[in-house]
Structure formats: C-alpha cells, structure tokens
XYZ file of C-alpha atoms in Angstrom:
727
model
C 121.027 123.738 81.501
C 119.983 125.896 84.439
C 116.352 125.691 85.590
C 114.650 128.766 84.100
C 113.286 129.691 87.513
C 116.800 130.941 88.410
C 117.272 133.504 85.683
C 115.254 136.404 84.314
C 114.058 135.988 80.704
C 115.390 138.355 78.036
C 111.835 139.465 77.202
C 110.907 140.307 80.812
C 108.448 143.192 81.098
C 110.096 146.488 82.082
C 107.914 149.588 82.339
C 108.561 153.201 83.250
C 106.524 154.412 86.233
C 104.823 157.524 84.970
C 104.683 160.356 87.474
C 105.541 163.322 85.221
C 102.151 164.998 85.363
C 101.786 164.478 89.113
C 105.248 165.956 89.746
C 104.712 168.989 87.507
C 101.538 169.901 89.414
C 103.551 170.318 92.660
C 104.599 173.737 93.923
C 108.368 174.508 93.958
C 108.406 173.924 97.724
C 106.649 170.560 97.388
C 109.079 169.584 94.632
C 112.059 170.361 96.879
C 110.447 168.429 99.741
C 109.926 165.411 97.475
C 113.448 165.675 96.078
C 115.187 165.520 99.460
C 112.882 162.794 100.756
C 113.645 160.809 97.577
C 117.383 161.188 98.175
C 116.949 159.888 101.748
C 114.899 156.944 100.441
C 117.378 155.997 97.699
C 120.424 156.035 99.998
C 118.583 154.118 102.722
C 117.328 151.627 100.155
C 120.927 150.550 99.529
C 120.853 148.913 102.987
C 118.662 146.240 101.369
C 121.757 145.002 99.495
C 123.323 144.269 102.882
C 120.061 142.780 104.195
C 119.712 140.332 101.289
C 122.868 138.296 100.618
C 126.609 138.426 101.378
C 127.449 139.186 97.732
C 124.700 141.663 96.735
C 126.565 144.867 97.653
C 129.725 143.802 95.780
C 127.729 142.905 92.640
C 125.968 146.284 92.840
C 129.297 148.126 93.029
C 130.726 146.057 90.149
C 127.753 146.984 87.938
C 127.831 150.660 88.958
C 131.520 150.940 88.106
C 131.028 149.323 84.687
C 127.943 151.316 83.653
C 129.115 154.654 85.069
C 132.029 154.530 82.618
C 130.008 153.092 79.709
C 126.211 153.237 79.428
C 124.531 150.135 77.932
C 124.671 151.388 74.318
C 128.415 152.180 74.541
C 129.206 148.866 76.221
C 127.469 146.817 73.499
C 130.287 146.934 70.874
C 132.767 146.064 73.667
C 130.633 143.007 74.504
C 130.458 141.936 70.859
C 134.236 142.331 70.496
C 134.695 140.224 73.648
C 132.781 137.399 71.941
C 129.280 137.748 73.436
C 126.226 137.171 71.268
C 123.531 139.829 71.257
C 121.306 137.441 73.306
C 124.064 137.067 75.914
C 124.549 140.835 76.112
C 120.789 141.342 76.547
C 120.841 138.653 79.282
C 123.576 140.632 81.077
C 121.538 143.859 80.847
C 118.438 142.062 82.169
C 120.468 140.605 85.046
C 121.843 144.055 85.955
C 118.349 145.588 85.762
C 117.060 142.750 87.955
C 119.740 143.315 90.570
C 118.864 147.028 90.732
C 115.098 146.468 90.759
C 115.293 143.827 93.526
C 118.159 145.544 95.402
C 120.044 142.271 95.455
C 120.357 138.952 93.625
C 117.240 137.346 95.142
C 113.766 138.101 93.780
C 111.908 140.407 96.152
C 108.716 138.553 95.297
C 109.436 134.877 95.896
C 112.901 135.087 97.478
C 114.629 132.841 94.911
C 118.093 133.588 93.648
C 118.561 134.691 90.044
C 121.834 134.385 88.134
C 122.976 135.783 84.775
C 121.666 133.760 81.804
C 125.044 133.572 80.088
C 128.219 131.553 80.686
C 130.478 132.788 83.468
C 133.521 133.069 81.189
C 131.533 135.266 78.782
C 130.582 137.646 81.590
C 134.182 137.654 82.835
C 135.401 138.527 79.320
C 132.997 141.473 79.222
C 133.988 142.745 82.692
C 137.695 142.508 81.827
C 137.143 144.306 78.489
C 135.206 147.191 80.064
C 136.588 150.726 80.375
C 136.163 150.527 84.154
C 138.533 147.527 84.190
C 141.063 149.268 81.962
C 141.063 152.303 84.273
C 141.422 150.307 87.520
C 142.505 146.740 86.646
C 143.613 145.531 90.094
C 140.558 146.958 91.886
C 138.135 145.583 89.313
C 139.764 142.154 89.314
C 139.576 142.023 93.114
C 135.923 143.079 92.931
C 135.162 140.374 90.332
C 136.978 137.767 92.451
C 135.033 138.798 95.557
C 131.639 138.060 94.037
C 131.909 136.016 90.830
C 131.603 132.583 92.484
C 128.511 133.573 94.510
C 127.093 135.442 91.501
C 126.658 132.148 89.604
C 126.415 129.604 92.434
C 123.205 127.569 92.706
C 124.057 125.243 95.577
C 120.873 124.042 97.261
C 121.231 126.337 100.246
C 121.870 129.364 98.012
C 118.786 128.915 95.836
C 116.495 130.794 98.211
C 116.458 132.999 101.301
C 116.061 131.159 104.591
C 117.526 130.510 108.035
C 120.237 127.968 108.875
C 120.487 125.216 106.266
C 117.154 126.281 104.702
C 118.688 129.149 102.741
C 120.654 132.399 102.758
C 120.004 135.334 105.056
C 122.086 138.265 106.239
C 119.674 139.163 109.054
C 121.480 136.431 111.050
C 125.086 135.232 111.026
C 125.534 131.946 109.161
C 125.811 129.880 112.349
C 122.328 130.873 113.598
C 119.307 128.578 113.465
C 115.670 128.851 114.469
C 116.468 128.264 118.160
C 118.861 131.265 118.144
C 116.163 133.436 116.534
C 113.649 132.343 119.195
C 116.071 132.988 122.060
C 116.971 136.425 120.645
C 113.270 137.300 120.357
C 112.770 136.424 124.036
C 115.780 138.556 124.941
C 114.510 141.509 122.885
C 111.062 141.177 124.507
C 112.687 141.170 127.967
C 114.460 144.439 127.096
C 111.353 145.894 125.425
C 113.465 146.301 122.290
C 111.983 145.954 118.815
C 113.650 143.623 116.299
C 112.685 145.815 113.326
C 116.037 147.580 112.842
C 118.307 144.800 114.124
C 120.457 141.948 112.898
C 121.782 139.061 115.026
C 125.372 137.783 115.054
C 126.410 134.742 117.123
C 129.959 133.937 118.203
C 131.251 130.855 120.004
C 134.404 130.978 122.030
C 135.633 128.285 124.389
C 132.291 126.515 124.171
C 130.469 129.642 125.339
C 127.895 131.279 123.134
C 127.428 135.030 122.861
C 125.160 137.140 120.690
C 125.469 140.621 119.244
C 122.252 142.486 118.482
C 123.222 145.238 116.073
C 121.001 148.311 115.619
C 120.954 150.290 112.386
C 122.275 153.781 113.150
C 124.572 156.543 111.956
C 126.142 156.808 115.420
C 128.677 154.044 115.949
C 129.590 154.501 119.600
C 127.559 152.528 122.127
C 127.470 155.125 124.893
C 124.817 157.851 125.020
C 125.547 160.442 122.342
C 124.696 164.130 122.071
C 120.958 164.645 121.748
C 120.135 161.157 122.996
C 118.039 160.655 126.108
C 119.477 157.246 126.987
C 121.283 154.473 125.156
C 119.817 150.990 124.720
C 123.296 149.540 124.193
C 125.107 147.401 126.712
C 125.912 143.835 127.771
C 123.337 141.541 129.345
C 123.142 137.972 130.570
C 119.954 136.225 129.491
C 119.209 132.523 130.039
C 122.943 131.950 130.703
C 123.932 133.504 127.390
C 125.767 136.776 126.807
C 123.915 139.385 124.751
C 125.494 142.647 123.627
C 123.405 145.390 122.049
C 125.595 147.475 119.743
C 124.887 149.970 117.001
C 126.316 151.338 113.780
C 124.803 148.898 111.283
C 124.779 150.478 107.792
C 126.239 153.566 109.525
C 127.361 155.482 106.410
C 123.973 154.933 104.738
C 122.000 155.922 107.834
C 124.090 159.110 108.005
C 123.047 159.958 104.433
C 119.388 159.279 105.236
C 119.534 161.595 108.264
C 121.318 164.288 106.252
C 118.648 164.373 103.529
C 115.764 164.200 105.995
C 117.198 167.306 107.624
C 117.278 169.031 104.230
C 113.664 167.992 103.565
C 112.610 169.522 106.901
C 113.290 173.005 105.557
C 110.591 172.439 102.907
C 107.981 170.686 105.071
C 104.385 171.865 104.646
C 103.455 171.901 108.350
C 104.522 171.273 111.924
C 103.513 167.576 111.871
C 105.793 166.929 108.913
C 108.689 168.764 110.588
C 108.315 166.841 113.835
C 107.862 163.563 111.980
C 111.147 164.097 110.096
C 112.895 165.150 113.295
C 111.907 161.853 114.970
C 112.863 159.785 111.926
C 116.234 161.505 111.981
C 116.679 160.570 115.639
C 115.694 157.017 114.795
C 118.269 156.613 112.012
C 120.935 158.539 113.913
C 120.699 156.620 117.198
C 119.062 153.361 116.103
C 115.872 153.993 118.054
C 112.608 152.326 117.035
C 110.881 154.312 119.802
C 111.806 157.500 117.906
C 110.517 155.930 114.675
C 107.230 155.150 116.429
C 107.036 158.745 117.601
C 107.668 159.912 114.025
C 104.928 157.545 112.825
C 102.501 159.172 115.271
C 103.141 162.583 113.690
C 102.886 160.928 110.269
C 99.386 159.607 111.069
C 98.381 163.122 112.211
C 99.578 164.600 108.915
C 96.217 164.057 107.213
C 95.838 164.312 103.434
C 99.235 165.807 102.527
C 99.907 166.574 98.865
C 103.268 164.760 99.081
C 103.034 161.506 101.045
C 106.018 159.514 102.237
C 107.174 156.873 104.698
C 110.661 155.601 105.432
C 112.319 153.057 107.687
C 112.704 149.361 108.476
C 109.133 148.414 107.674
C 108.118 145.038 106.255
C 109.254 141.804 107.882
C 108.399 139.414 105.006
C 112.021 138.602 104.167
C 113.358 137.937 107.651
C 113.052 134.125 107.823
C 111.892 134.547 111.441
C 109.424 137.272 110.513
C 110.318 140.103 112.893
C 113.157 142.155 111.339
C 112.186 144.907 108.900
C 113.601 145.514 105.450
C 114.453 149.133 104.660
C 112.102 150.963 102.337
C 111.264 154.548 101.580
C 108.685 156.026 99.280
C 107.629 159.452 98.092
C 104.382 159.858 96.199
C 101.896 162.467 95.033
C 98.175 162.309 95.681
C 95.908 161.325 92.793
C 92.803 163.359 93.651
C 90.145 161.615 91.510
C 90.934 158.134 92.744
C 91.368 159.352 96.333
C 87.776 160.619 96.397
C 86.527 157.052 95.920
C 88.714 155.808 98.742
C 87.532 158.657 100.994
C 83.951 157.474 100.434
C 85.007 153.974 101.428
C 86.566 155.348 104.635
C 83.373 157.220 105.522
C 81.379 154.002 104.974
C 83.747 151.958 107.147
C 81.624 152.175 110.290
C 78.646 150.774 108.376
C 80.727 148.036 106.755
C 82.726 146.826 109.785
C 79.653 145.304 111.527
C 79.108 143.253 108.348
C 82.301 141.312 109.084
C 81.627 137.800 110.423
C 82.857 138.097 114.007
C 81.155 139.303 117.211
C 81.292 143.027 118.070
C 83.693 142.392 120.972
C 86.259 141.083 118.491
C 86.309 144.432 116.657
C 88.362 147.462 117.730
C 86.620 149.603 120.355
C 86.535 152.543 117.961
C 87.396 152.625 114.293
C 90.115 155.232 113.884
C 89.350 156.744 110.509
C 92.550 156.517 108.538
C 93.736 158.552 105.632
C 93.102 156.538 102.489
C 94.571 158.003 99.350
C 95.552 156.918 95.900
C 99.100 157.959 95.160
C 101.290 158.172 92.099
C 104.730 156.956 93.117
C 107.647 159.282 92.436
C 110.182 157.172 94.351
C 109.947 153.717 95.891
C 113.314 152.534 97.182
C 113.739 149.032 98.545
C 113.458 145.552 97.090
C 110.173 145.926 95.214
C 107.042 148.032 94.819
C 103.696 146.905 96.244
C 100.240 147.915 94.935
C 98.897 149.065 98.296
C 100.216 149.673 101.793
C 98.688 149.859 105.247
C 101.112 151.311 107.798
C 102.554 151.760 110.393
C 103.110 148.101 111.307
C 103.355 148.881 115.024
C 100.344 147.073 116.554
C 100.145 149.302 119.637
C 99.816 152.418 117.428
C 97.394 150.785 114.981
C 95.101 149.569 117.754
C 94.882 152.827 119.655
C 96.023 155.733 117.445
C 95.342 154.736 113.859
C 97.051 154.090 110.566
C 97.086 155.182 106.935
C 96.200 153.341 103.758
C 97.618 154.070 100.378
C 96.914 152.567 96.987
C 99.643 153.143 94.441
C 97.722 154.100 91.321
C 100.511 154.355 88.746
C 101.903 150.985 89.928
C 98.489 149.347 89.547
C 98.087 150.811 86.062
C 101.318 149.234 84.815
C 101.650 146.073 86.895
C 98.288 144.566 86.118
C 97.985 145.285 82.402
C 97.713 141.784 80.904
C 97.985 140.493 77.329
C 95.400 137.884 76.328
C 97.966 135.427 74.980
C 99.802 135.477 78.310
C 96.673 134.648 80.346
C 97.244 131.151 81.683
C 94.875 128.585 83.229
C 91.564 130.335 82.330
C 88.769 129.234 79.998
C 88.716 131.143 76.680
C 85.309 132.660 77.462
C 86.633 134.169 80.734
C 89.619 135.915 79.175
C 87.988 139.018 77.664
C 86.043 139.760 80.856
C 89.197 139.151 82.898
C 91.173 141.695 80.857
C 88.320 144.226 80.989
C 87.602 143.981 84.735
C 90.944 142.961 86.278
C 92.023 146.591 86.906
C 88.694 147.840 88.333
C 88.197 144.702 90.462
C 91.729 144.892 91.812
C 91.184 148.521 92.812
C 88.151 147.402 94.869
C 90.119 144.480 96.369
C 93.125 146.660 97.286
C 90.830 149.235 98.906
C 88.974 146.665 101.012
C 92.125 144.641 101.788
C 94.083 147.621 103.099
C 91.337 149.587 104.838
C 88.915 147.013 106.254
C 91.239 144.020 106.115
C 94.386 145.235 107.857
C 92.367 147.998 109.533
C 89.890 145.693 111.282
C 89.938 143.298 114.200
C 90.953 143.690 117.819
C 93.840 142.042 119.668
C 93.093 141.088 123.290
C 95.869 142.414 125.518
C 96.759 142.396 129.200
C 99.349 145.131 129.740
C 102.357 145.129 132.082
C 100.164 146.581 134.857
C 97.754 143.639 134.549
C 95.010 145.737 132.924
C 92.878 144.059 130.225
C 91.487 145.769 127.110
C 88.496 143.359 127.146
C 86.230 141.730 129.754
C 88.150 138.520 130.446
C 85.503 137.286 132.880
C 82.621 137.149 130.421
C 83.884 137.214 126.814
C 82.913 134.061 124.906
C 85.009 132.573 122.105
C 82.493 132.016 119.245
C 84.495 129.061 117.927
C 84.471 127.073 121.190
C 81.427 128.471 123.023
C 83.714 128.763 126.090
C 85.264 131.792 127.791
C 88.342 133.310 126.117
C 91.397 131.756 127.776
C 94.369 133.295 125.957
C 95.570 136.788 125.012
C 98.692 138.914 124.433
C 100.694 139.889 127.521
C 102.961 142.885 128.127
C 105.149 143.686 125.163
C 104.088 140.656 123.096
C 102.941 141.555 119.589
C 101.205 139.724 116.780
C 104.567 139.373 114.948
C 106.477 138.170 118.002
C 103.855 135.516 118.893
C 102.918 134.209 115.438
C 106.482 134.842 114.075
C 107.034 132.710 110.944
C 103.357 132.621 109.862
C 102.347 136.132 111.005
C 102.856 137.962 107.691
C 101.094 135.457 105.463
C 98.259 134.770 107.924
C 97.480 138.494 108.175
C 97.608 138.903 104.380
C 95.154 136.009 104.132
C 92.787 137.647 106.634
C 92.895 140.906 104.655
C 92.345 139.133 101.311
C 89.327 137.306 102.776
C 87.854 140.614 103.986
C 88.194 141.919 100.418
C 86.425 138.884 98.923
C 83.684 139.018 101.557
C 82.930 142.753 101.435
C 83.167 143.110 97.635
C 79.815 141.240 97.611
C 78.274 144.335 99.205
C 76.370 146.473 96.624
C 77.128 149.692 98.520
C 80.885 149.024 98.260
C 80.616 148.407 94.521
C 78.623 151.599 93.961
C 81.286 153.648 95.812
C 83.692 152.539 93.074
C 81.141 153.395 90.398
C 80.002 149.836 89.604
C 76.246 149.142 89.321
C 74.004 146.303 88.097
C 75.657 143.884 85.625
C 78.998 145.706 85.782
C 78.991 145.248 89.561
C 78.367 141.506 89.168
C 81.210 141.275 86.626
C 83.586 143.043 89.057
C 82.688 140.529 91.803
C 83.104 137.571 89.430
C 86.522 138.685 88.161
C 87.717 139.563 91.686
C 86.897 136.034 92.896
C 88.199 134.422 89.692
C 91.440 136.393 89.994
C 91.842 135.160 93.581
C 91.445 131.456 92.741
C 93.731 131.829 89.707
C 96.290 133.564 91.946
C 96.000 130.618 94.350
C 97.082 128.310 91.539
C 99.844 130.677 90.310
C 101.060 130.774 93.926
C 102.560 127.285 93.570
C 105.534 128.950 91.844
C 106.444 130.377 95.256
C 106.460 127.039 97.105
C 109.779 125.220 97.560
C 109.055 121.494 97.512
C 112.489 120.432 98.846
C 111.978 122.264 102.152
C 108.149 122.318 102.024
C 108.242 126.061 102.592
C 106.537 129.120 101.119
C 108.683 132.030 99.924
C 106.043 134.733 99.518
C 103.456 135.776 102.123
C 100.707 137.049 99.790
C 100.939 134.089 97.425
C 100.760 131.575 100.281
C 97.645 133.442 101.475
C 96.017 133.111 98.042
C 96.780 129.381 97.878
C 95.129 128.955 101.294
C 92.013 130.754 99.984
C 91.953 128.525 96.881
C 92.038 125.466 99.189
C 89.183 126.846 101.321
C 87.024 127.518 98.241
C 87.787 124.116 96.675
C 86.878 122.475 99.988
C 83.525 124.326 99.948
C 82.514 121.955 97.139
C 79.156 122.130 95.343
C 80.948 122.942 92.095
C 81.936 126.459 93.229
C 85.534 126.087 91.984
C 86.796 123.447 89.580
C 90.485 122.802 89.003
C 91.564 120.227 86.449
C 94.767 119.120 84.779
C 94.632 119.156 80.980
C 96.987 118.943 78.006
C 97.728 122.294 76.370
C 97.604 123.088 72.652
C 101.410 122.649 72.660
C 101.045 119.068 73.905
C 102.518 119.954 77.320
C 100.762 119.745 80.719
C 98.323 122.579 81.435
C 95.541 123.347 83.914
C 92.093 124.971 83.871
C 90.444 126.757 86.754
C 86.773 127.769 86.643
C 84.406 129.473 89.073
C 80.605 129.093 89.056
C 79.457 132.721 89.272
C 75.936 131.658 90.371
C 77.362 130.200 93.605
C 79.617 133.050 94.755
C 76.925 134.746 96.885
C 75.851 131.438 98.495
C 78.479 128.685 98.700
C 81.444 131.051 98.313
C 80.257 133.655 100.797
C 79.435 131.019 103.452
C 82.893 129.399 103.120
C 84.768 132.705 103.429
C 82.499 133.771 106.302
C 83.365 130.667 108.367
C 87.075 130.794 107.582
C 87.424 134.546 108.182
C 85.768 134.293 111.591
C 88.217 131.539 112.602
C 91.221 133.594 111.423
C 90.140 136.642 113.443
C 89.276 134.725 116.633
C 92.599 132.852 116.680
C 94.479 136.098 115.999
C 92.591 138.130 118.631
C 93.120 135.502 121.336
C 96.837 134.917 120.586
C 96.036 131.225 120.021
C 99.310 130.398 118.274
C 98.831 126.600 118.366
C 95.312 126.822 116.895
C 96.365 129.434 114.334
C 99.348 127.373 113.177
C 97.321 124.171 112.915
C 94.670 125.893 110.789
C 97.031 127.869 108.573
C 99.694 125.208 108.078
C 96.949 122.700 107.270
C 95.591 124.760 104.393
C 99.123 125.760 103.293
C 100.214 122.142 102.780
C 101.120 121.302 99.170
C 100.682 117.561 98.669
C 100.415 115.011 95.871
C 97.526 113.199 97.530
C 93.869 114.175 97.857
C 91.546 115.394 95.098
C 94.256 117.613 93.536
C 97.902 116.753 92.996
C 99.322 120.168 93.884
C 102.945 119.050 93.580
C 102.350 117.998 89.971
C 100.349 121.197 89.345
C 103.362 123.134 90.661
C 105.468 121.730 87.799
C 102.782 122.895 85.343
C 102.708 126.373 86.904
C 106.516 126.622 86.707
C 106.392 125.489 83.071
C 103.977 128.297 82.164
C 104.998 131.086 84.557
C 105.489 134.699 83.488
C 108.274 136.776 85.035
C 107.177 139.634 87.280
C 107.502 143.092 85.728
C 110.240 145.529 86.719
C 109.802 149.286 87.064
C 112.017 152.132 85.904
C 111.801 155.173 88.167
C 112.640 158.803 87.495
C 115.326 160.836 89.268
C 115.053 164.391 90.586
C 117.804 167.020 90.434
C 117.990 170.480 91.918
C 118.563 172.986 89.120
C 118.916 176.546 90.386
C 115.772 177.337 92.355
C 113.747 174.504 90.816
C 113.770 170.729 90.679
C 114.071 168.833 87.421
C 112.442 165.436 86.853
C 114.664 163.141 84.794
C 112.734 160.285 83.184
C 114.062 157.128 81.500
C 112.793 154.664 78.943
C 111.064 151.463 80.062
C 113.893 149.062 79.200
C 116.791 147.275 80.884
C 119.146 150.011 79.636
C 116.797 152.705 81.009
C 116.605 151.023 84.405
C 120.407 150.697 84.573
C 120.933 154.327 83.574
C 118.481 155.527 86.223
C 120.664 153.863 88.891
C 124.041 155.059 87.622
C 122.725 158.636 87.484
C 120.983 158.318 90.846
C 124.212 158.308 92.845
C 126.539 160.237 90.538
C 127.370 163.053 93.007
C 129.369 160.881 95.393
C 129.662 157.607 93.493
C 133.285 156.764 94.419
C 132.786 157.372 98.145
C 129.449 155.561 98.220
C 130.891 152.516 96.450
C 133.840 152.447 98.865
C 131.415 152.652 101.816
C 129.302 149.776 100.498
C 132.373 147.584 99.964
C 133.616 148.396 103.460
C 130.227 147.544 105.037
C 130.100 144.325 103.045
C 133.661 143.325 103.944
C 133.166 144.027 107.639
C 130.502 141.337 107.897
C 131.948 138.812 105.448
C 133.457 136.542 108.168
C 129.960 136.183 109.717
C 128.351 134.263 106.859
C 130.201 130.957 107.273
C 128.037 128.113 108.515
C-alpha cells in the first residue's frame, strides 16, 4: 500500500478560474494583446517540465497523445473494456490533471513526487488499448517504455526534489552536489552572470572536472548573433576548473515565446509595453538576464495597465540551491473595486513603514511607490498559481527603481473557500468565525505581506567602486549595540549570500510584517473593517497563521530533516516564535479525534494578541531585518535554522504531530484555466468545467495548432539531457 502522501485523492478539489466577465470587458485590442501574451506564457511554461524531473516531459507527451485522440469521456469505455474499475479510471484522470496543473510529476507546493493511484499493469493496459496506441504502436510503446518505470518509482531519492542524494533535480546534472552548486555560484558572481536562467552540467574526464553553464535561449550558437551587443558565452578557468558558458537550453520553446511576444507587441497599449516586450524577446532569444532586467524596468514604468503580465525565469523556490528561476508567465485583468483598496494601502505606506520595528537607517532611503492591483488571472503558466506576487526579484532594481505588487483576486476567491467539515485542528467555536473571516483577513495579509513585507527593508551594499549606500563609520546594529561590521559587496545579492534559506527567510519576514501591521486600525479601515469586525479580522488572521504553522509539518521531510516549501517553513517558524512567547498566547495540544485516531487542537488567546503576540513578533521581525540588511549569513542561519528545527523533544513533539497532520491533510486544489482563440477579428474565450476531465481538455486544446511538432520538440529536448541524470 503506497503512502497516501504520494498520490492525489480521487476527490481532490478542482475548480475553474473564472475570468469570463473580466475578459469580456476588454477592448478588442486588449483581448488580442492578452491572447498573444497567453500563448507566449503557455509555451514557455512547458520548460517547467524540463526543469522538474527527467521523466516529466515524456509523461506529458504520452498524456497529450492519448487525450488528443480520445477526450476523457470517450476513453472511459476503453478503460472499462481494458479491465479498469471506475475508481481506477478516475485515479488516472486525477493523475493526468495533476501532471498538467503542476507541470510535472512533483507537487509544485511541497515538492513531493506523486504517482498514479492504480496498478502499473492497469495503466499499461489502458495505454495499449488507446486509439493513440493503435494509430502509432511502436512510437507509443517506446514512449511508455521511456517513462513508465520512473512514473511509478518511489525510491527514497525520487520521493522529493533535492540536490545530490537528497532528491531529484534537473537544474543540475545528477553528479552534482552542494559543493558544485557553491563553486558555480562563485564562478557566476565572478562573471557577473545571473543564475536565474541557467542549469549546471558537470562532466569528468581523465580525473579532470569541467562544468557547462547552459543559458535558456532560442539562439543555439555561442558566438555573438545578429542583434546582440556581445555574447556571454565562452570557456573560462576558475579555481582550476574548466567552465563553459553555452546557450540553447529549451531552444524550441524559447523561440515560440519570442515569436508570440513579437505578435503581442503589435497590440501593446503604450511605448513602455512595446519596449518591455522587445527586451523580453532579446532575453529569451539570446539568453540574457540583463535584457530581462531592462524589460522589467519598462514593466515597472507601465503603471496601472488594464492587462497586466510578467514572464520569465522568476521564482527560485524549486532550485535546491535557491538561485535558479523556474519559468512562469501570467496574464491578468485588473479588478477595479479591489484595486482601489490596495491603492489606499500604497498611499498610506509612508505612514506605515515607520511603524515597523527597526531603526530608520534600516529602511530604504525612499519608498518607491509601487503599483498594487488586484487582478483576475486569465492565464498563469508554470508549476502552480500563487495568491499574490511581488516582483521583479532583482534586488538592485527593487532597492533603487521599484517593484509591483499584485493580488490575484479570482485565485483567492476559489483557493481559500473552506468547508466546515474539512477544517482541521480548530476548536468548534472558532470554526464559524474562521469560515466567515478567512477570505477578508487573507486579503489584508496578502496586501501587507506583498507591499510592506517584501517592499520594505534596506540592504547595506558596498559597490564595486567601494562606495557605500549607508554610513559605515557610524551606523549601529540595534541587536548588538556595536557598529555594523558586515554588508553585501559588489555583485553579491540576498539570494546568492543566503542561498538555501533565502526564499523561506524572506517569506517569513513578509508574513511577520503582515501580522504586525494588521494590528493597525488604519490598515483595517482601508479594507473596510471597523470596530468588532476589525478585531475579528485580526483574530482570524493570527489564528490562520498559527494553524498554518501546524499544517506546515506536511511539508517537512523527516528522513533528510529538510523543508520542501518556503512559505510553509516560514509559517512553522512563526508558530514556534509565538509558542515560545508563552503566557498562554498559543496553546497546542495532542488529542484523540472523534474517530479514535490521533488529532490536535490549536487555540489562540485573542486578549493577548495586542500585548504578548505583538511584542514577540516585534522582537523577531527586528532580528530578521537586521541580519538580512547586514548580510550576516551565519547569524541569519543560526536564528532561522533554530526555529525551523522539527524535533520530538521539548514541550511539543513536532515529529509525532507531523504524523497527525499527514493523517488529516487535505490535498491542495487544482485550477482549470480558459483558452483564447483568434476568431476573425476578435478573440474567443473558451472555458472548461472544473473537473479532471475539464483540466485535461484545456491542455489538449491549448496546443492543438502544432501538437505533433511540439511533442517531437519536447521529446528531443528531454532525450538530449537524459545521459546527464545518472548519479
């Protein structure tokens, strides 16, 4: 019997993302613009298959071939005739939907592998009975053989993403370990090259080690190409090792992205959008992060567009080393009513920032007012859909030129709808209030987290010319009472210095800002909450955070003592801080459930949030910011790893609680997204039902224009790298 954590349940929640009204309100030009941007995002998003596991692309192609010939309803009688039960057929549909929704066979939230919840020989019987197999038996058999073992394998190393013997990754060749990742980071820093759009492949020959850094680009030659100022490719010796910088990773996909961005340019609303797309095109054509940064600068200047988008190698959560970006692209339409509330929050930012618990010198010199809008997602391609985003992730741009915040309204509406009977670990009397205020409180938390969390705090830097962005002779570290003795130098960034903990630590800082500032009455009134309602929003926001800290244990791997999800690790850390505050603020106890199995209860004393709770978050938040600002990696690691530890000793047995959380966990929802099609002069929105079959159909119809060629390209890209994954 396979541990249920490694398959998706047949009754998993699948919801359609509703954007029909938002799309219909767009002008024909805006609809065309969103259509072509969506096409670029969807093709680029396929790179995530190649960024996730060696087998993901082949499984994707296998599923596409089967369902293109026979949609789910037509395939069902074939499955029954092949001997599958209706539960087994549903399990296959859920698996296929899961692979599409996560863009690979590892969960985008938690990084664990999932396998089909039916016997391998049953799935094989279905594949071999399909119309696709009958039409192309030798090709389909070869495709099945190429991925069927990995599709079901749950060897220890394959259970989760990770580096070396800790797990599976395709950001590094199989023979790479942490020391290779560290050496490559030093090399990239020495060349002033970003890791965001790279992968690392190591070869050993005659006892000599050499490394290939491969850039994602449509252009495959390494010499300067037409329209390129200079090439970053070449061979280098670094610390007695050979490094070669090459390009052409995901080349066919990057070519598609560039093609559709060019088409979108013709429908851009203004000069900033045109220049932004031009730079993105250069980035994906030549593999240049500098061009992507330039595009991001124009993107920041494009204030308050009706159609908002971003595309590229963005979030580094799933690189085990924490510096390579996963491809994502989104296109969304502004939700005006909700955006007005966020705009008020932005205009209050300069009043709220001084409320944060660190000295003025630790705050940015000037707060660059960002765009903050609520968007309804039309397209979000990649491995999963977040609730809010604060981008770009380039520290140098964020510190000096600004950023944008978006809250994804139609995602929030669906993702956080909760049924009372599925609410675990809370007291009965908290459940009704939780259901009533979870949505409104989360909107406040997302707003504060993105805008004043990620948007606050200075990094102390000494640039390549030796110039400081702070007074290093007089600035006092509030934690030590001594002068500041450390800072970032040259091209060092937050991600490159704090590497493996950077993502989670920063999420924790932003979550703490949300908890701290939601206590402010002015903030609550911006969101329309006054008096008792305001107090209820605060209570449920804090209660949701401590409950999330307990739920987070699902995302901890006890065998390797490692966390698999940045946000959840952050919430566990906050739970630990608030438990440590004592005085009965938070109580966590193990109990026996009504079903006779282990359960847990978490409670929060609402009368102590403004006193005990606020003081604890204040102290912790100040520490987080000071260690981050001063590039104190050793201090930051000691603090963060200490609170992240999951042990069976101390006042709470978190390892035993983890078993309870796994016993009672609920699978994360999946989203079905619409497609757009050009019809004559207009654009048609094609929507699908919120089911596994609907999700599958949305993907088979998404790439129907060039399906055969695209599938051949994916198989070729996958095959090219297959020798690199051996350990």
